[in-house]
Amino acid sequence: MADVNVAGLLGEDRTRGQLILITALLLAVLFVGLALVLNSAIYVENVSTRDSGDDSREVLDQRAMFAGDLQNTIDNANAVTNTSGSYDEVEDPFKRAAANWSSSVERDNAKTGGIASVRVDSTTEGAKLSQTNSTRNFTDGGVNSGNPDWTLAENVTDAGTFQLELQNQSLIDMSGGAVSNILSDTDQVLLGGVLFHETFHVEVETADGDVWRAYMFQAPDIGDEDELYVYTEEPGEDILTIDQTVSSLIGDSCAGDVEGGTATVDIRNGTVGGSPCSDLSYYEDEIVGTEHNISYRNARTDGELDEDAAEKIIDRYNSDGRLDELEDGVESLFNLLNPLLGLLGNTEDELIDVWDDVGLGGDRASGTYEVVVDSSGERDNFNDVGNSDPTAQTVVYSAEIVTTQRSGSASLTTETEVRWSEAEP
Amino acid sequence: MRGQAYTLESVIAALLILSALVFALQVTTVTPLSASTSSQHIENQQRSAASGALTAATEAEALKPAVSQISSNGTYYGEGLDGAYVSDYPPGEFGDILDRTFGGRGLAVDIKISYQTGDTSWQRLQMVQRGSPSDNAVTASKQLTLYDSDPIYDKNGDKHGTWNGTDPLEVNDQVNQNSDVYNVVTVEVTVWRM
């Protein structure tokens, strides 16, 4: 039995020795397995965080940079030339500068192995029509100087900048002045629309014959004295037949805050005194893109009502069945203003006379404005740059460029329109 | 005898574990994305920061005045060789932008202005020099167009002339003489971790 013990003893020892080996082997396999798992995790993280598509982003960034650089070239050409002469005087320097710039850019890109070429396809002539003297009225200059009703530009497709900064005190006072000293409330009903006949307004006429107008006035007694009001008339409406009170007209107008005596009316961006005016956005929504003419009307009025307008007013109230009201109102005003005269027989003549007596003639607006159009403008109505207001400057309005880029795996050819920075709305 | 056999087996077992451990450690990959001061993520980040600083400077219209603050013989107003700024950033808003982006983060910046002098030749002008870039440096660049009528500034930031008729950064190319473009230069910003 002792042998068996010894044999047993030997057997256990041998098993224990093999156990150590087996454990060691298992541990080794465990370590290798762990390393494998760790490697897969690292590999997956590496692959998933790889930056792909960098080339296309670079190409797009570069194209935006080209547009920005070319806009700077247009700005520089317009600023340095600063002339009212022919378009070639501005276009030539711009084209030469653009050609030099694009060849430099091509060589720079070739250094790093990319292809980039920029070509100017065509340019659009424009004009910057502006007045910088804020005390001047809005009559025209140039050959026909002094006209109160005149056209700024014809065949305009988009006025990139279209803003007027008006002296509030120079606008017609819808609620006070000569008118309110005499009128009672009832009479204001009759004359609210008529007063617009005397108001300065911007008139835009499209190729179809549609006319859109924006009237600018102040109303310190009924409205707020620190506000400038803008009333727009869409095609088809007739301002002379409005029969609202002045206060409801003010309610229908856009009001803008007056600061330092002036307020800015931005027709292209649809704001008055900084606040948005949805009526004005008619220009951007409906008119931009079609051919239209831009004019100023009633820059100065003589305070007289013509027969056609008087007839129209009388017809309107007649058809409304309110002719008696009109007649009574006009007669009482006429008596007030002409106490010694008897009544005239004709309501129309009385209306014209009363209007004349109320004495609304004079400048109807003064201030500064800037209108950048993509046509040459009516040069007869403007003075040259450097002379007195208003002036017209010949500018490059926009340029069509074709950019071709190839970099790594991305290639892009596009046509873009780049505008002068002052022609951007 | 038996004792020696046991010892041998234990030693072999130990060796087996040890070699497995060493093998496992050696086989673990260290990729460019592993966390270290030279990881690819950090390089991408620095490149974005440099590119962003250049874009911000262009938008703030601070890049052109900084490049234009140059003396008439083509050197900047720093203390280093050829007028490069060595101990701080260039004066003005461009230097402020660089300071805000890279200052106090252990990053060093080199700026070079590269311009064309002829049909196929380029030259480089050092604007900021803070040492030699390391192996893990990144570069971002931006093109800038200089016009004849753009002003150049002196040491105090006052205008003292325009690019037209000066020597620095000039292209000796006949073609450029008849247009308003003076030259198209590339501003290269190199960033690395100190």
XYZ file of C-alpha atoms in Angstrom:
619
model
C 0.000 0.000 0.000
C 2.932 2.244 0.559
C 3.686 2.039 -3.145
C 0.211 3.190 -3.973
C 0.655 6.145 -1.646
C 3.896 7.032 -3.276
C 2.379 6.566 -6.703
C -0.590 8.657 -5.623
C 1.712 11.320 -4.248
C 3.644 11.365 -7.478
C 0.449 11.550 -9.567
C -0.907 14.582 -7.611
C 2.372 16.406 -7.967
C 2.438 15.784 -11.660
C -1.187 16.975 -12.034
C -0.404 20.153 -10.065
C 2.574 20.850 -12.296
C 0.423 20.501 -15.393
C -2.235 22.721 -13.822
C 0.258 25.527 -13.620
C 1.087 25.083 -17.282
C -2.539 24.967 -18.327
C -3.344 28.068 -16.288
C -0.413 29.816 -17.858
C -1.631 28.848 -21.304
C -5.148 30.065 -20.527
C -3.843 33.362 -19.227
C -1.772 33.798 -22.357
C -4.782 33.190 -24.586
C -6.755 35.655 -22.430
C -4.138 38.353 -22.906
C -4.029 37.837 -26.646
C -7.822 37.910 -26.785
C -7.942 41.159 -24.841
C -5.371 42.680 -27.168
C -7.499 41.646 -30.130
C -10.609 43.280 -28.669
C -8.721 46.458 -27.810
C -7.323 46.603 -31.344
C -10.763 46.303 -32.900
C -12.081 49.106 -30.702
C -9.214 51.387 -31.695
C -9.600 50.523 -35.353
C -13.321 51.208 -35.333
C -12.788 54.558 -33.619
C -10.166 55.455 -36.190
C -12.335 54.585 -39.169
C -15.450 56.254 -37.781
C -13.754 59.573 -37.032
C -12.070 59.870 -40.386
C -12.592 63.239 -42.044
C -14.252 62.530 -45.363
C -15.451 65.038 -47.954
C -12.906 67.655 -47.007
C -12.193 68.309 -50.642
C -15.738 69.327 -51.494
C -15.940 71.679 -48.527
C -12.673 73.298 -49.599
C -13.944 73.776 -53.125
C -17.176 75.393 -51.927
C -15.276 77.620 -49.489
C -12.998 78.651 -52.279
C -15.889 79.522 -54.576
C -17.413 81.753 -51.906
C -14.026 83.383 -51.507
C -13.855 84.033 -55.257
C -17.253 85.735 -55.181
C -16.107 87.895 -52.265
C -12.838 88.812 -53.966
C -14.590 89.695 -57.189
C -17.060 91.871 -55.310
C -14.068 93.721 -53.850
C -12.748 94.197 -57.373
C -16.069 95.707 -58.478
C -16.110 97.956 -55.388
C -12.599 99.114 -56.100
C -13.248 99.811 -59.786
C -16.415 101.817 -58.970
C -14.784 103.758 -56.167
C -11.600 104.623 -58.026
C -13.244 105.602 -61.317
C -16.104 107.640 -59.723
C -17.315 109.104 -62.998
C -20.559 109.986 -64.719
C -19.122 109.256 -68.134
C -19.649 106.324 -70.456
C -19.809 102.780 -69.172
C -16.514 101.830 -70.831
C -14.672 104.140 -68.458
C -15.677 101.918 -65.554
C -15.945 98.552 -67.252
C -12.452 98.559 -68.750
C -10.506 98.943 -65.511
C -12.744 96.374 -63.892
C -12.162 93.816 -66.629
C -8.403 94.329 -66.567
C -8.281 94.047 -62.799
C -10.433 90.911 -62.899
C -8.187 89.348 -65.560
C -5.034 90.017 -63.541
C -6.629 88.786 -60.374
C -7.841 85.568 -61.961
C -4.450 84.757 -63.487
C -2.762 85.282 -60.108
C -5.311 83.032 -58.473
C -4.787 80.337 -61.100
C -1.035 80.323 -60.575
C -1.406 80.272 -56.800
C -3.661 77.265 -57.009
C -1.386 75.483 -59.464
C 1.336 75.708 -56.810
C -0.653 73.361 -54.558
C -1.872 71.097 -57.309
C -5.401 72.370 -57.765
C -7.001 73.927 -60.804
C -9.014 77.096 -60.331
C -9.982 79.485 -63.076
C -12.342 82.427 -62.914
C -13.690 84.125 -66.007
C -15.895 87.207 -66.220
C -18.634 86.410 -68.743
C -20.546 89.698 -68.854
C -21.181 92.796 -66.796
C -24.320 94.871 -66.212
C -24.251 98.637 -66.383
C -25.788 100.464 -63.467
C -26.128 103.926 -62.021
C -25.996 105.297 -58.524
C -28.512 108.152 -58.321
C -28.095 110.113 -55.137
C -28.647 113.343 -53.297
C -26.498 114.125 -50.302
C -27.687 117.586 -49.298
C -30.338 117.024 -46.665
C -31.820 120.513 -46.994
C -32.480 120.227 -50.707
C -35.924 119.393 -52.053
C -36.598 116.453 -54.331
C -36.861 118.278 -57.638
C -34.578 117.156 -60.431
C -31.246 118.565 -61.531
C -29.342 118.378 -64.762
C -30.646 119.968 -67.911
C -34.280 120.200 -66.746
C -33.451 121.453 -63.273
C -36.332 122.249 -60.952
C -39.005 119.864 -62.231
C -41.259 118.607 -59.438
C -42.512 115.571 -61.392
C -39.699 113.601 -62.976
C -38.423 110.117 -63.759
C -35.250 108.865 -62.089
C -34.677 105.778 -64.214
C -36.425 103.740 -66.865
C -36.312 100.016 -67.595
C -35.010 99.112 -64.167
C -35.192 95.454 -63.187
C -33.948 95.718 -59.624
C -32.988 98.753 -57.586
C -30.425 97.199 -55.239
C -30.512 100.154 -52.881
C -33.652 102.267 -52.793
C -33.761 104.439 -49.743
C -34.799 107.962 -48.901
C -33.996 109.889 -45.740
C -36.621 112.583 -45.323
C -36.812 115.620 -43.105
C -40.077 115.058 -41.312
C -40.861 118.779 -41.004
C -40.640 119.222 -44.767
C -43.444 116.752 -45.509
C -47.052 117.773 -45.871
C -48.887 117.982 -42.571
C -51.993 115.850 -43.024
C -53.490 116.808 -39.748
C -52.624 120.375 -39.083
C -51.364 123.563 -40.512
C -53.603 125.575 -42.769
C -56.063 122.715 -43.068
C -56.886 122.005 -39.434
C -57.284 125.607 -38.452
C -60.435 125.709 -40.493
C -61.834 122.218 -40.721
C -64.063 120.408 -38.297
C -64.152 116.617 -38.102
C -66.827 116.139 -40.717
C -64.837 118.088 -43.233
C -61.821 115.928 -42.671
C -63.845 113.010 -43.983
C -64.177 114.759 -47.269
C -60.669 116.008 -47.678
C -58.572 113.092 -46.381
C -58.065 111.504 -49.785
C -57.870 114.861 -51.494
C -54.897 115.893 -49.386
C -52.908 113.075 -50.963
C -53.165 115.000 -54.193
C -50.618 117.350 -52.671
C -48.353 114.787 -51.058
C -44.869 113.860 -52.222
C -44.794 110.307 -53.480
C -42.564 107.775 -55.201
C -44.225 106.297 -58.267
C -43.193 102.985 -59.797
C -44.750 102.031 -63.134
C -44.267 98.523 -64.525
C -44.168 97.582 -68.193
C -47.778 96.361 -67.967
C -48.941 99.819 -67.027
C -49.530 99.042 -63.327
C -48.701 101.971 -61.089
C -47.643 101.611 -57.466
C -47.220 104.665 -55.284
C -45.848 105.341 -51.817
C -46.999 108.609 -50.205
C -44.974 110.164 -47.388
C -46.423 112.595 -44.881
C -46.469 113.700 -41.245
C -49.493 114.087 -38.962
C -48.385 115.624 -35.654
C -51.808 116.747 -34.419
C -53.788 113.557 -34.967
C -50.970 111.004 -34.979
C -47.569 111.138 -33.293
C -45.336 114.118 -33.956
C -42.204 111.958 -33.885
C -43.388 109.623 -36.607
C -43.135 109.669 -40.377
C -46.043 107.993 -42.174
C -45.992 106.115 -45.454
C -49.229 105.172 -47.237
C -48.971 102.869 -50.240
C -51.412 102.685 -53.119
C -51.439 99.406 -55.013
C -52.289 99.218 -58.716
C -55.993 99.701 -59.261
C -56.678 101.896 -56.236
C -57.405 105.562 -56.714
C -56.262 107.769 -53.915
C -58.595 110.584 -54.835
C -61.664 108.514 -54.089
C -60.699 107.445 -50.587
C -63.346 108.535 -48.157
C -61.801 107.745 -44.824
C -60.994 110.176 -42.055
C -57.428 111.300 -41.680
C -57.081 109.262 -38.506
C -58.083 106.033 -40.208
C -55.686 106.815 -43.043
C -52.938 107.196 -40.473
C -53.997 103.844 -39.063
C -53.566 102.263 -42.498
C -50.103 103.740 -42.979
C -46.722 102.527 -41.818
C -45.165 104.693 -39.136
C -41.442 105.138 -38.607
C -39.563 106.788 -35.734
C -38.043 110.149 -36.441
C -34.595 110.739 -34.995
C -32.799 114.045 -35.277
C -35.600 115.333 -37.479
C -35.228 112.650 -40.158
C -36.454 109.157 -40.820
C -35.345 106.669 -43.450
C -37.761 104.987 -45.824
C -36.106 101.889 -47.298
C -38.299 100.716 -50.148
C -36.102 97.823 -51.233
C -35.962 96.266 -47.783
C -39.453 97.316 -46.730
C -38.700 99.330 -43.602
C -39.722 102.784 -42.360
C -37.527 104.304 -39.672
C -36.033 100.893 -39.044
C -39.347 99.122 -38.387
C -40.624 96.640 -40.973
C -43.469 97.821 -43.203
C -45.244 95.033 -45.055
C -46.891 97.443 -47.505
C -43.514 98.517 -48.840
C -42.398 94.954 -49.429
C -44.728 95.033 -52.426
C -41.738 96.443 -54.302
C -39.499 93.506 -53.514
C -42.198 90.883 -53.940
C -44.028 92.005 -57.046
C -41.976 94.558 -58.906
C -38.344 93.432 -58.676
C -37.584 91.250 -61.654
C -39.929 93.022 -64.059
C -39.065 96.134 -66.017
C -40.266 99.283 -64.346
C -39.729 103.041 -64.197
C -39.071 104.970 -61.004
C -40.315 108.552 -60.666
C -40.836 111.243 -58.070
C -44.104 113.195 -58.042
C -45.128 116.324 -56.169
C -41.635 117.277 -55.108
C -43.159 120.745 -55.109
C -46.819 121.670 -55.532
C -48.551 124.906 -56.316
C -51.478 124.201 -54.017
C -53.968 124.144 -56.867
C -56.514 121.481 -57.712
C -57.023 120.866 -61.406
C -60.439 120.411 -62.996
C -60.022 116.707 -63.704
C -59.227 115.920 -60.094
C -62.118 118.084 -58.849
C -64.486 116.346 -61.265
C -63.311 112.923 -60.139
C -63.925 113.771 -56.502
C -67.411 115.085 -57.176
C -68.293 112.027 -59.299
C -67.140 109.682 -56.575
C -69.252 111.255 -53.865
C -72.143 111.491 -56.255
C -72.023 107.779 -56.992
C -71.790 107.109 -53.253
C -74.916 109.188 -52.726
C -73.011 111.645 -50.557
C -72.962 114.573 -52.939
C -75.025 116.662 -50.516
C -72.456 116.121 -47.784
C -69.674 117.243 -50.111
C -71.603 120.282 -51.278
C -72.450 121.369 -47.747
C -68.909 120.943 -46.545
C -67.406 122.832 -49.472
C -69.927 125.627 -49.164
C -69.301 126.156 -45.453
C -65.531 126.178 -46.024
C -65.942 128.576 -48.927
C -67.970 130.937 -46.748
C -65.363 130.696 -43.995
C -62.534 131.571 -46.326
C -64.370 134.081 -48.461
C -66.810 135.782 -46.080
C -67.449 138.686 -48.332
C -68.147 136.732 -51.525
C -71.441 135.062 -52.223
C -71.565 131.368 -53.071
C -70.475 130.396 -56.558
C -72.998 128.325 -58.478
C -70.765 125.377 -59.200
C -69.532 122.960 -56.530
C -66.563 122.135 -58.699
C -65.452 125.745 -58.929
C -65.978 126.185 -55.184
C -63.878 123.118 -54.481
C -61.065 124.398 -56.665
C -61.264 127.837 -55.066
C -61.336 126.489 -51.519
C -58.327 124.328 -52.222
C -56.423 127.253 -53.601
C -57.262 129.370 -50.589
C -56.180 126.805 -48.065
C -52.722 127.496 -49.469
C -50.874 124.229 -49.508
C -48.275 125.072 -52.179
C -44.503 124.691 -51.670
C -41.779 122.075 -51.350
C -43.299 118.793 -50.301
C -40.168 116.967 -49.216
C -36.493 117.516 -48.588
C -33.716 115.193 -47.579
C -31.211 112.769 -49.061
C -31.662 109.620 -51.101
C -29.699 106.850 -52.748
C -31.067 104.704 -55.546
C -28.785 102.159 -57.224
C -30.373 100.854 -60.418
C -29.273 98.393 -63.071
C -29.909 100.740 -65.957
C -28.187 103.966 -66.919
C -30.815 106.274 -65.396
C -32.303 109.415 -66.948
C -29.069 111.408 -67.155
C -30.826 114.570 -68.312
C -32.293 114.864 -64.824
C -29.018 114.501 -62.969
C -25.784 116.373 -62.596
C -22.361 114.830 -62.959
C -20.473 113.437 -60.009
C -18.699 116.199 -58.138
C -21.263 118.853 -59.006
C -24.340 119.864 -57.028
C -27.166 117.469 -56.157
C -28.676 115.291 -57.452
C -25.868 113.318 -59.099
C -25.654 110.153 -61.155
C -22.565 107.925 -61.129
C -21.892 105.272 -63.793
C -21.071 102.001 -62.079
C -20.656 98.314 -62.738
C -23.856 96.933 -61.205
C -23.003 93.248 -61.364
C -20.834 90.726 -63.163
C -21.553 87.162 -64.259
C -18.586 84.912 -63.513
C -17.844 81.323 -64.395
C -15.588 79.514 -61.927
C -13.962 76.162 -62.661
C -12.292 74.345 -59.800
C -10.708 70.975 -59.377
C -9.050 69.859 -56.160
C -8.240 66.311 -55.149
C -11.441 64.419 -55.728
C -13.904 67.301 -56.140
C -14.557 69.272 -59.312
C -16.990 72.152 -59.718
C -17.995 74.500 -62.514
C -20.537 77.175 -61.685
C -21.900 80.458 -62.931
C -22.592 83.086 -60.314
C -23.754 86.678 -60.352
C -21.655 88.964 -58.211
C -23.081 92.379 -57.353
C -21.517 95.642 -56.350
C -21.691 95.794 -52.569
C -23.879 98.920 -52.669
C -26.289 97.152 -55.009
C -26.989 94.409 -52.478
C -30.388 94.846 -50.826
C 15.271 15.151 -10.259
C 11.623 15.626 -9.788
C 12.177 18.968 -8.168
C 14.074 20.158 -11.216
C 11.263 18.992 -13.491
C 8.747 20.957 -11.421
C 10.935 23.978 -11.495
C 11.316 23.677 -15.248
C 7.563 23.481 -15.750
C 6.978 26.518 -13.529
C 9.624 28.458 -15.339
C 8.102 27.562 -18.706
C 4.691 28.554 -17.418
C 6.009 31.876 -16.233
C 7.777 32.449 -19.511
C 4.587 31.643 -21.369
C 2.583 34.205 -19.405
C 5.294 36.784 -19.738
C 5.682 36.354 -23.468
C 1.913 36.469 -23.944
C 1.775 39.711 -21.982
C 4.610 41.246 -23.949
C 3.036 40.114 -27.224
C -0.339 41.562 -26.270
C 1.161 44.888 -25.297
C 3.257 45.138 -28.446
C 0.353 44.295 -30.696
C -1.901 47.071 -29.351
C -2.102 49.699 -32.038
C -1.189 53.284 -31.414
C -2.984 55.115 -34.184
C -2.691 58.750 -35.185
C -5.920 59.298 -33.306
C -4.740 57.962 -29.990
C -4.505 60.537 -27.290
C -1.139 62.202 -27.329
C 0.236 65.638 -28.095
C 0.731 64.709 -31.698
C -2.689 63.195 -32.406
C -4.455 63.856 -35.675
C -7.464 65.330 -33.861
C -5.309 68.011 -32.353
C -3.773 68.796 -35.714
C -7.215 69.108 -37.313
C -8.319 71.338 -34.483
C -5.330 73.607 -34.865
C -5.843 73.832 -38.592
C -9.494 74.818 -38.056
C -8.500 77.399 -35.466
C -5.915 78.924 -37.812
C -8.350 78.955 -40.720
C -11.053 80.470 -38.505
C -8.708 83.184 -37.248
C -7.890 84.158 -40.845
C -11.559 84.245 -41.821
C -12.439 86.316 -38.748
C -9.637 88.745 -39.562
C -10.883 89.082 -43.143
C -14.451 89.707 -42.030
C -13.331 92.291 -39.486
C -11.281 93.914 -42.262
C -8.215 93.639 -40.077
C -6.119 91.400 -42.309
C -5.387 93.898 -45.070
C -4.354 96.739 -42.718
C -2.042 94.341 -40.868
C -0.399 93.197 -44.094
C -0.202 96.822 -45.246
C 1.679 98.015 -42.166
C 4.975 97.682 -43.963
C 7.932 99.963 -44.545
C 8.894 101.116 -48.010
C 11.801 98.709 -48.251
C 9.659 95.698 -47.631
C 10.101 94.934 -43.943
C 7.646 94.901 -41.092
C 8.134 96.818 -37.886
C 9.089 93.962 -35.568
C 12.382 93.408 -33.765
C 13.436 90.289 -35.547
C 15.439 89.724 -38.681
C 13.898 91.612 -41.619
C 11.305 93.192 -39.392
C 9.454 90.058 -38.379
C 7.555 90.173 -35.084
C 9.310 87.767 -32.732
C 8.274 88.531 -29.194
C 4.623 89.404 -29.660
C 1.878 89.583 -32.256
C 1.560 92.390 -34.812
C -0.107 95.543 -33.480
C -3.712 96.211 -34.341
C -6.797 94.077 -34.524
C -5.179 91.213 -36.417
C -2.717 90.745 -33.571
C -5.599 90.799 -31.076
C -7.410 88.085 -32.996
C -4.271 85.941 -33.088
C -3.688 86.495 -29.389
C -7.237 85.477 -28.514
C -7.038 82.364 -30.680
C -3.574 81.081 -29.849
C -2.318 82.964 -26.819
C -1.902 81.147 -23.530
C -2.535 77.703 -24.990
C 1.017 76.623 -25.580
C 0.697 77.168 -29.330
C 3.289 78.954 -31.405
C 2.485 80.797 -34.632
C 4.519 81.638 -37.714
C 3.102 83.899 -40.405
C 4.550 84.270 -43.874
C 3.362 86.421 -46.754
C 3.881 84.725 -50.068
C 3.705 86.822 -53.233
C 4.416 86.404 -56.910
C 7.314 88.298 -58.406
C 7.099 87.135 -61.971
C 5.466 84.558 -64.181
C 6.757 81.567 -62.285
C 8.605 82.925 -59.289
C 7.416 83.496 -55.758
C 8.957 85.115 -52.728
C 8.207 84.850 -49.055
C 8.258 87.579 -46.474
C 8.288 86.655 -42.802
C 5.734 88.556 -40.743
C 5.679 86.674 -37.425
C 8.425 84.333 -36.341
C 8.171 82.402 -33.072
C 10.625 79.620 -33.786
C 10.914 76.667 -36.116
C 7.750 74.687 -36.642
C 7.793 71.153 -35.229
C 7.029 68.011 -37.205
C 3.353 68.240 -36.285
C 2.753 71.814 -37.413
C -0.256 72.706 -39.591
C -0.742 75.554 -42.046
C -3.820 77.513 -43.097
C -3.655 80.073 -45.864
C -5.821 82.815 -47.341
C -5.468 84.885 -50.477
C -5.612 88.647 -50.260
C -5.868 91.050 -53.202
C -3.996 94.329 -52.879
C -5.079 97.216 -55.097
C -3.014 100.158 -56.299
C -5.197 102.544 -54.357
C -5.067 100.706 -51.015
C -3.121 102.598 -48.325
C 0.038 101.434 -46.556
C 0.648 102.312 -42.930
C 3.690 103.286 -40.926
C 4.808 102.168 -37.493
C 2.112 104.118 -35.636
C -0.731 103.060 -37.870
C -0.919 106.296 -39.851
C -1.252 106.183 -43.612
C 1.842 107.096 -45.505
C 1.108 106.376 -49.145
C -0.541 103.751 -51.275
C 0.767 100.497 -52.686
C 1.134 102.048 -56.100
C 4.687 103.162 -56.711
C 6.251 101.264 -53.812
C 8.662 98.377 -53.880
C 7.482 95.770 -51.394
C 5.523 92.767 -52.586
C 5.700 93.979 -56.135
C 5.092 91.907 -59.176
C 7.597 92.578 -61.903
C 5.056 91.478 -64.422
C 4.349 93.834 -67.269
C 0.717 92.768 -67.331
C -0.046 93.988 -63.835
C 1.208 97.458 -64.604
C -1.927 98.485 -66.448
C -4.620 97.410 -64.025
C -5.706 98.397 -60.564
C -4.581 95.145 -58.997
C -1.220 95.552 -57.263
C -0.662 91.908 -56.356
C -2.449 88.860 -54.996
C -0.648 87.669 -51.874
C -1.179 84.571 -49.759
C -1.080 84.847 -45.998
C 0.148 81.541 -44.522
C -0.337 80.871 -40.831
C 1.640 77.938 -39.373
C 0.641 76.677 -35.933
C 2.254 74.067 -33.745
C 2.318 72.990 -30.163
C 5.375 74.166 -28.275
